[in-house]
Amino acid sequence: SMEYGVQGIPAVKAFQDGMVVDEFVGAQPESRVRAFLNRVAPGEDELFADEIETLLEELAWSEAEETLRDAAPSPIVSLGLAKALLGQGEGCEAKELLENIVDASVYSEAQRLIPLANYLCEFYGEEDKSELDSIEMQYRHAAELMRRDNIEAALDGLLEVLRADKRYRKGEVRDVIVAIFALLGDHNPLTRRYRSELALILF
């Protein structure tokens, strides 16, 4: 009671991440209590965003896609759907979604993913690679690995391209790798591991 300055009862305090974010003291009418709860409790939109974020962090791409396709349109839904599609190697629809995002709250994140969308869309449905040099073949094969849900092997392939030529396609390869990191998230073990390897190659 001393720590939180309780001097009367009832003393009602709402905590978030261990910190008091709202409070009231004394008996209140129902309308004020409901208003207090509405301020501090997560709304439906926030709960939905948390659900999608969890699915994407767990790389549950198809489940996230299914959930998002049934959701009301919004910039967050468009961004989440684009991520779900990219995780399944589907670049063309993801590219369209990302290029139409203008909302400031998610714009920068959408822009970071566009190089990956362009990459996967460019090489979608390719067949004949017989006329390609070895670096280009490696680069395009990594896109196939992304479509097969083998992100780790795709990153290995893209890093091999950089080892052969750091400026290949005028820096496009690096941008694609950084976009994959944005897709996976900063806390994903692959991001932490391959970000270090990328730095070793570039610097």
PDB file of C-alpha atoms in Angstrom:
ATOM      1  CA  SER A   1       0.000   0.000   0.000  1.00  0.00           C
ATOM      2  CA  MET A   2       2.903   2.362   0.684  1.00  0.00           C
ATOM      3  CA  GLU A   3       4.556   1.550  -2.636  1.00  0.00           C
ATOM      4  CA  TYR A   4       1.432   2.448  -4.608  1.00  0.00           C
ATOM      5  CA  GLY A   5       0.226   5.244  -2.398  1.00  0.00           C
ATOM      6  CA  VAL A   6      -3.032   3.594  -1.334  1.00  0.00           C
ATOM      7  CA  GLN A   7      -4.836   5.991   0.985  1.00  0.00           C
ATOM      8  CA  GLY A   8      -8.422   4.928   0.529  1.00  0.00           C
ATOM      9  CA  ILE A   9     -10.546   1.995  -0.542  1.00  0.00           C
ATOM     10  CA  PRO A  10     -11.500   0.690  -2.949  1.00  0.00           C
ATOM     11  CA  ALA A  11      -8.204   1.523  -4.692  1.00  0.00           C
ATOM     12  CA  VAL A  12      -8.329   0.108  -8.224  1.00  0.00           C
ATOM     13  CA  LYS A  13      -5.172   0.104 -10.365  1.00  0.00           C
ATOM     14  CA  ALA A  14      -4.611  -1.280 -13.857  1.00  0.00           C
ATOM     15  CA  PHE A  15      -1.154  -2.651 -14.627  1.00  0.00           C
ATOM     16  CA  GLN A  16       0.587  -3.184 -17.935  1.00  0.00           C
ATOM     17  CA  ASP A  17       4.103  -4.630 -18.089  1.00  0.00           C
ATOM     18  CA  GLY A  18       4.412  -4.125 -14.335  1.00  0.00           C
ATOM     19  CA  MET A  19       3.500  -0.437 -14.455  1.00  0.00           C
ATOM     20  CA  VAL A  20       0.330   1.339 -13.329  1.00  0.00           C
ATOM     21  CA  VAL A  21      -1.365   2.708 -16.449  1.00  0.00           C
ATOM     22  CA  ASP A  22      -4.665   3.873 -14.951  1.00  0.00           C
ATOM     23  CA  GLU A  23      -6.412   3.936 -11.581  1.00  0.00           C
ATOM     24  CA  PHE A  24      -9.264   5.249  -9.474  1.00  0.00           C
ATOM     25  CA  VAL A  25     -10.052   5.470  -5.767  1.00  0.00           C
ATOM     26  CA  GLY A  26     -13.399   5.224  -4.074  1.00  0.00           C
ATOM     27  CA  ALA A  27     -16.729   3.757  -5.085  1.00  0.00           C
ATOM     28  CA  GLN A  28     -17.700   4.726  -8.632  1.00  0.00           C
ATOM     29  CA  PRO A  29     -20.934   4.386 -10.586  1.00  0.00           C
ATOM     30  CA  GLU A  30     -21.129   1.513 -13.050  1.00  0.00           C
ATOM     31  CA  SER A  31     -20.747   3.823 -16.059  1.00  0.00           C
ATOM     32  CA  ARG A  32     -17.391   5.101 -14.803  1.00  0.00           C
ATOM     33  CA  VAL A  33     -16.140   1.610 -13.981  1.00  0.00           C
ATOM     34  CA  ARG A  34     -17.089   0.443 -17.492  1.00  0.00           C
ATOM     35  CA  ALA A  35     -15.308   3.465 -18.996  1.00  0.00           C
ATOM     36  CA  PHE A  36     -12.216   2.610 -16.941  1.00  0.00           C
ATOM     37  CA  LEU A  37     -12.253  -1.000 -18.167  1.00  0.00           C
ATOM     38  CA  ASN A  38     -12.711   0.115 -21.769  1.00  0.00           C
ATOM     39  CA  ARG A  39      -9.626   2.314 -21.469  1.00  0.00           C
ATOM     40  CA  VAL A  40      -7.343  -0.386 -20.109  1.00  0.00           C
ATOM     41  CA  ALA A  41      -8.658  -3.669 -21.564  1.00  0.00           C
ATOM     42  CA  PRO A  42      -7.582  -4.714 -25.074  1.00  0.00           C
ATOM     43  CA  GLY A  43     -10.250  -4.193 -27.705  1.00  0.00           C
ATOM     44  CA  GLU A  44     -11.205  -6.630 -30.446  1.00  0.00           C
ATOM     45  CA  ASP A  45      -8.843  -4.981 -32.942  1.00  0.00           C
ATOM     46  CA  GLU A  46      -5.914  -5.255 -30.557  1.00  0.00           C
ATOM     47  CA  LEU A  47      -6.670  -8.907 -29.774  1.00  0.00           C
ATOM     48  CA  PHE A  48      -6.938  -9.679 -33.493  1.00  0.00           C
ATOM     49  CA  ALA A  49      -3.615  -7.953 -34.192  1.00  0.00           C
ATOM     50  CA  ASP A  50      -1.963  -9.962 -31.411  1.00  0.00           C
ATOM     51  CA  GLU A  51      -3.379 -13.205 -32.847  1.00  0.00           C
ATOM     52  CA  ILE A  52      -2.014 -12.421 -36.311  1.00  0.00           C
ATOM     53  CA  GLU A  53       1.355 -11.358 -34.939  1.00  0.00           C
ATOM     54  CA  THR A  54       1.625 -14.670 -33.071  1.00  0.00           C
ATOM     55  CA  LEU A  55       0.782 -16.691 -36.192  1.00  0.00           C
ATOM     56  CA  LEU A  56       3.360 -14.816 -38.252  1.00  0.00           C
ATOM     57  CA  GLU A  57       6.045 -15.145 -35.569  1.00  0.00           C
ATOM     58  CA  GLU A  58       5.370 -18.897 -35.520  1.00  0.00           C
ATOM     59  CA  LEU A  59       5.654 -18.935 -39.352  1.00  0.00           C
ATOM     60  CA  ALA A  60       2.121 -20.342 -39.574  1.00  0.00           C
ATOM     61  CA  TRP A  61       1.771 -18.707 -42.984  1.00  0.00           C
ATOM     62  CA  SER A  62      -1.254 -20.539 -44.381  1.00  0.00           C
ATOM     63  CA  GLU A  63      -3.234 -20.221 -41.143  1.00  0.00           C
ATOM     64  CA  ALA A  64      -2.467 -16.503 -41.003  1.00  0.00           C
ATOM     65  CA  GLU A  65      -3.528 -16.120 -44.637  1.00  0.00           C
ATOM     66  CA  GLU A  66      -6.833 -17.888 -44.022  1.00  0.00           C
ATOM     67  CA  THR A  67      -7.590 -15.713 -40.998  1.00  0.00           C
ATOM     68  CA  LEU A  68      -6.653 -12.476 -42.757  1.00  0.00           C
ATOM     69  CA  ARG A  69      -8.663 -13.168 -45.895  1.00  0.00           C
ATOM     70  CA  ASP A  70     -11.792 -13.262 -43.723  1.00  0.00           C
ATOM     71  CA  ALA A  71     -10.933  -9.988 -41.957  1.00  0.00           C
ATOM     72  CA  ALA A  72     -12.212  -6.519 -42.723  1.00  0.00           C
ATOM     73  CA  PRO A  73      -9.765  -4.579 -44.948  1.00  0.00           C
ATOM     74  CA  SER A  74      -7.234  -2.364 -43.186  1.00  0.00           C
ATOM     75  CA  PRO A  75      -3.550  -1.462 -43.604  1.00  0.00           C
ATOM     76  CA  ILE A  76      -2.592  -3.922 -40.844  1.00  0.00           C
ATOM     77  CA  VAL A  77      -4.578  -6.695 -42.549  1.00  0.00           C
ATOM     78  CA  SER A  78      -2.924  -5.914 -45.897  1.00  0.00           C
ATOM     79  CA  LEU A  79       0.538  -6.006 -44.330  1.00  0.00           C
ATOM     80  CA  GLY A  80      -0.176  -9.254 -42.487  1.00  0.00           C
ATOM     81  CA  LEU A  81      -1.617 -10.895 -45.599  1.00  0.00           C
ATOM     82  CA  ALA A  82       1.403  -9.806 -47.634  1.00  0.00           C
ATOM     83  CA  LYS A  83       3.692 -11.392 -45.032  1.00  0.00           C
ATOM     84  CA  ALA A  84       1.664 -14.610 -45.037  1.00  0.00           C
ATOM     85  CA  LEU A  85       1.914 -14.769 -48.830  1.00  0.00           C
ATOM     86  CA  LEU A  86       5.644 -14.026 -48.883  1.00  0.00           C
ATOM     87  CA  GLY A  87       6.208 -16.764 -46.327  1.00  0.00           C
ATOM     88  CA  GLN A  88       4.645 -19.156 -48.843  1.00  0.00           C
ATOM     89  CA  GLY A  89       6.735 -17.813 -51.712  1.00  0.00           C
ATOM     90  CA  GLU A  90       3.851 -15.915 -53.332  1.00  0.00           C
ATOM     91  CA  GLY A  91       5.349 -12.612 -54.424  1.00  0.00           C
ATOM     92  CA  CYS A  92       3.006 -11.103 -57.009  1.00  0.00           C
ATOM     93  CA  GLU A  93      -0.114 -10.655 -54.876  1.00  0.00           C
ATOM     94  CA  ALA A  94       2.054  -9.619 -51.933  1.00  0.00           C
ATOM     95  CA  LYS A  95       3.724  -6.980 -54.130  1.00  0.00           C
ATOM     96  CA  GLU A  96       0.362  -5.473 -55.064  1.00  0.00           C
ATOM     97  CA  LEU A  97      -0.739  -5.364 -51.435  1.00  0.00           C
ATOM     98  CA  LEU A  98       2.491  -3.760 -50.244  1.00  0.00           C
ATOM     99  CA  GLU A  99       2.590  -1.131 -52.988  1.00  0.00           C
ATOM    100  CA  ASN A 100      -0.920   0.014 -52.031  1.00  0.00           C
ATOM    101  CA  ILE A 101      -0.086   0.537 -48.352  1.00  0.00           C
ATOM    102  CA  VAL A 102       0.192   4.255 -47.605  1.00  0.00           C
ATOM    103  CA  ASP A 103      -0.793   4.320 -43.920  1.00  0.00           C
ATOM    104  CA  ALA A 104       2.096   5.845 -41.955  1.00  0.00           C
ATOM    105  CA  SER A 105       1.861   3.289 -39.136  1.00  0.00           C
ATOM    106  CA  VAL A 106       2.890   0.367 -41.376  1.00  0.00           C
ATOM    107  CA  TYR A 107       4.342   2.100 -44.450  1.00  0.00           C
ATOM    108  CA  SER A 108       8.030   1.688 -43.578  1.00  0.00           C
ATOM    109  CA  GLU A 109       7.581  -2.000 -42.752  1.00  0.00           C
ATOM    110  CA  ALA A 110       5.759  -2.551 -46.040  1.00  0.00           C
ATOM    111  CA  GLN A 111       8.585  -0.851 -47.936  1.00  0.00           C
ATOM    112  CA  ARG A 112      11.163  -3.142 -46.338  1.00  0.00           C
ATOM    113  CA  LEU A 113       9.298  -6.176 -47.688  1.00  0.00           C
ATOM    114  CA  ILE A 114       8.903  -4.974 -51.286  1.00  0.00           C
ATOM    115  CA  PRO A 115      12.332  -6.212 -52.503  1.00  0.00           C
ATOM    116  CA  LEU A 116      11.371  -9.761 -51.471  1.00  0.00           C
ATOM    117  CA  ALA A 117       7.967  -9.456 -53.177  1.00  0.00           C
ATOM    118  CA  ASN A 118       9.619  -8.210 -56.377  1.00  0.00           C
ATOM    119  CA  TYR A 119      12.152 -11.048 -56.246  1.00  0.00           C
ATOM    120  CA  LEU A 120       9.615 -13.820 -55.777  1.00  0.00           C
ATOM    121  CA  CYS A 121       7.261 -12.345 -58.364  1.00  0.00           C
ATOM    122  CA  GLU A 122       9.995 -11.945 -60.983  1.00  0.00           C
ATOM    123  CA  PHE A 123      10.949 -15.608 -60.903  1.00  0.00           C
ATOM    124  CA  TYR A 124       7.510 -17.135 -60.410  1.00  0.00           C
ATOM    125  CA  GLY A 125       6.810 -20.157 -62.646  1.00  0.00           C
ATOM    126  CA  GLU A 126      10.190 -20.199 -64.383  1.00  0.00           C
ATOM    127  CA  GLU A 127      11.154 -23.283 -66.324  1.00  0.00           C
ATOM    128  CA  ASP A 128      14.245 -23.106 -68.566  1.00  0.00           C
ATOM    129  CA  LYS A 129      17.458 -22.018 -66.837  1.00  0.00           C
ATOM    130  CA  SER A 130      19.886 -23.612 -69.271  1.00  0.00           C
ATOM    131  CA  GLU A 131      21.242 -20.289 -70.577  1.00  0.00           C
ATOM    132  CA  LEU A 132      21.959 -18.787 -67.163  1.00  0.00           C
ATOM    133  CA  ASP A 133      25.372 -18.316 -65.603  1.00  0.00           C
ATOM    134  CA  SER A 134      26.062 -20.026 -62.277  1.00  0.00           C
ATOM    135  CA  ILE A 135      25.470 -16.943 -60.092  1.00  0.00           C
ATOM    136  CA  GLU A 136      22.136 -16.128 -61.672  1.00  0.00           C
ATOM    137  CA  MET A 137      21.103 -19.765 -61.446  1.00  0.00           C
ATOM    138  CA  GLN A 138      21.944 -19.747 -57.737  1.00  0.00           C
ATOM    139  CA  TYR A 139      20.001 -16.522 -57.258  1.00  0.00           C
ATOM    140  CA  ARG A 140      16.884 -17.871 -58.947  1.00  0.00           C
ATOM    141  CA  HIS A 141      17.138 -21.240 -57.224  1.00  0.00           C
ATOM    142  CA  ALA A 142      16.916 -19.468 -53.851  1.00  0.00           C
ATOM    143  CA  ALA A 143      13.494 -18.135 -54.903  1.00  0.00           C
ATOM    144  CA  GLU A 144      12.372 -21.713 -55.546  1.00  0.00           C
ATOM    145  CA  LEU A 145      13.576 -22.691 -52.084  1.00  0.00           C
ATOM    146  CA  MET A 146      11.477 -19.891 -50.567  1.00  0.00           C
ATOM    147  CA  ARG A 147       8.428 -21.261 -52.375  1.00  0.00           C
ATOM    148  CA  ARG A 148       9.192 -24.701 -50.932  1.00  0.00           C
ATOM    149  CA  ASP A 149       9.180 -23.218 -47.402  1.00  0.00           C
ATOM    150  CA  ASN A 150      12.921 -23.748 -47.017  1.00  0.00           C
ATOM    151  CA  ILE A 151      13.908 -20.259 -45.894  1.00  0.00           C
ATOM    152  CA  GLU A 152      17.171 -21.386 -44.321  1.00  0.00           C
ATOM    153  CA  ALA A 153      18.419 -22.950 -47.571  1.00  0.00           C
ATOM    154  CA  ALA A 154      17.238 -19.884 -49.495  1.00  0.00           C
ATOM    155  CA  LEU A 155      19.294 -17.624 -47.221  1.00  0.00           C
ATOM    156  CA  ASP A 156      22.318 -19.898 -47.670  1.00  0.00           C
ATOM    157  CA  GLY A 157      21.934 -19.586 -51.433  1.00  0.00           C
ATOM    158  CA  LEU A 158      21.562 -15.821 -51.376  1.00  0.00           C
ATOM    159  CA  LEU A 159      24.643 -15.444 -49.192  1.00  0.00           C
ATOM    160  CA  GLU A 160      26.600 -17.575 -51.664  1.00  0.00           C
ATOM    161  CA  VAL A 161      25.598 -15.140 -54.400  1.00  0.00           C
ATOM    162  CA  LEU A 162      26.939 -12.269 -52.297  1.00  0.00           C
ATOM    163  CA  ARG A 163      30.159 -14.120 -51.609  1.00  0.00           C
ATOM    164  CA  ALA A 164      30.641 -14.427 -55.358  1.00  0.00           C
ATOM    165  CA  ASP A 165      29.733 -10.792 -56.067  1.00  0.00           C
ATOM    166  CA  LYS A 166      28.797  -8.300 -53.340  1.00  0.00           C
ATOM    167  CA  ARG A 167      27.328  -5.895 -55.908  1.00  0.00           C
ATOM    168  CA  TYR A 168      25.418  -8.464 -57.924  1.00  0.00           C
ATOM    169  CA  ARG A 169      22.317  -6.880 -59.494  1.00  0.00           C
ATOM    170  CA  LYS A 170      23.375  -3.529 -58.005  1.00  0.00           C
ATOM    171  CA  GLY A 171      22.778  -4.534 -54.394  1.00  0.00           C
ATOM    172  CA  GLU A 172      19.439  -6.225 -54.973  1.00  0.00           C
ATOM    173  CA  VAL A 173      20.560  -9.446 -53.268  1.00  0.00           C
ATOM    174  CA  ARG A 174      21.315  -7.665 -50.016  1.00  0.00           C
ATOM    175  CA  ASP A 175      17.916  -5.950 -50.107  1.00  0.00           C
ATOM    176  CA  VAL A 176      16.181  -9.303 -50.577  1.00  0.00           C
ATOM    177  CA  ILE A 177      18.019 -10.800 -47.600  1.00  0.00           C
ATOM    178  CA  VAL A 178      17.173  -7.815 -45.385  1.00  0.00           C
ATOM    179  CA  ALA A 179      13.525  -8.167 -46.486  1.00  0.00           C
ATOM    180  CA  ILE A 180      13.570 -11.819 -45.395  1.00  0.00           C
ATOM    181  CA  PHE A 181      14.808 -10.663 -41.980  1.00  0.00           C
ATOM    182  CA  ALA A 182      11.870  -8.222 -41.835  1.00  0.00           C
ATOM    183  CA  LEU A 183       9.518 -11.069 -42.709  1.00  0.00           C
ATOM    184  CA  LEU A 184      10.896 -13.369 -40.021  1.00  0.00           C
ATOM    185  CA  GLY A 185      11.219 -10.680 -37.332  1.00  0.00           C
ATOM    186  CA  ASP A 186      14.180  -9.583 -35.234  1.00  0.00           C
ATOM    187  CA  HIS A 187      13.739 -12.336 -32.649  1.00  0.00           C
ATOM    188  CA  ASN A 188      13.735 -15.248 -35.075  1.00  0.00           C
ATOM    189  CA  PRO A 189      16.889 -17.396 -34.693  1.00  0.00           C
ATOM    190  CA  LEU A 190      17.443 -17.366 -38.473  1.00  0.00           C
ATOM    191  CA  THR A 191      17.441 -13.564 -38.493  1.00  0.00           C
ATOM    192  CA  ARG A 192      20.022 -13.369 -35.713  1.00  0.00           C
ATOM    193  CA  ARG A 193      22.260 -15.989 -37.288  1.00  0.00           C
ATOM    194  CA  TYR A 194      22.137 -14.803 -40.889  1.00  0.00           C
ATOM    195  CA  ARG A 195      22.322 -11.106 -40.036  1.00  0.00           C
ATOM    196  CA  SER A 196      25.737 -11.803 -38.543  1.00  0.00           C
ATOM    197  CA  GLU A 197      26.808 -13.768 -41.623  1.00  0.00           C
ATOM    198  CA  LEU A 198      25.590 -10.976 -43.900  1.00  0.00           C
ATOM    199  CA  ALA A 199      27.625  -8.426 -41.969  1.00  0.00           C
ATOM    200  CA  LEU A 200      30.749 -10.579 -42.254  1.00  0.00           C
ATOM    201  CA  ILE A 201      30.356 -10.782 -46.033  1.00  0.00           C
ATOM    202  CA  LEU A 202      29.592  -7.107 -46.604  1.00  0.00           C
ATOM    203  CA  PHE A 203      31.997  -5.546 -44.140  1.00  0.00           C
TER     204      PHE A 203
END
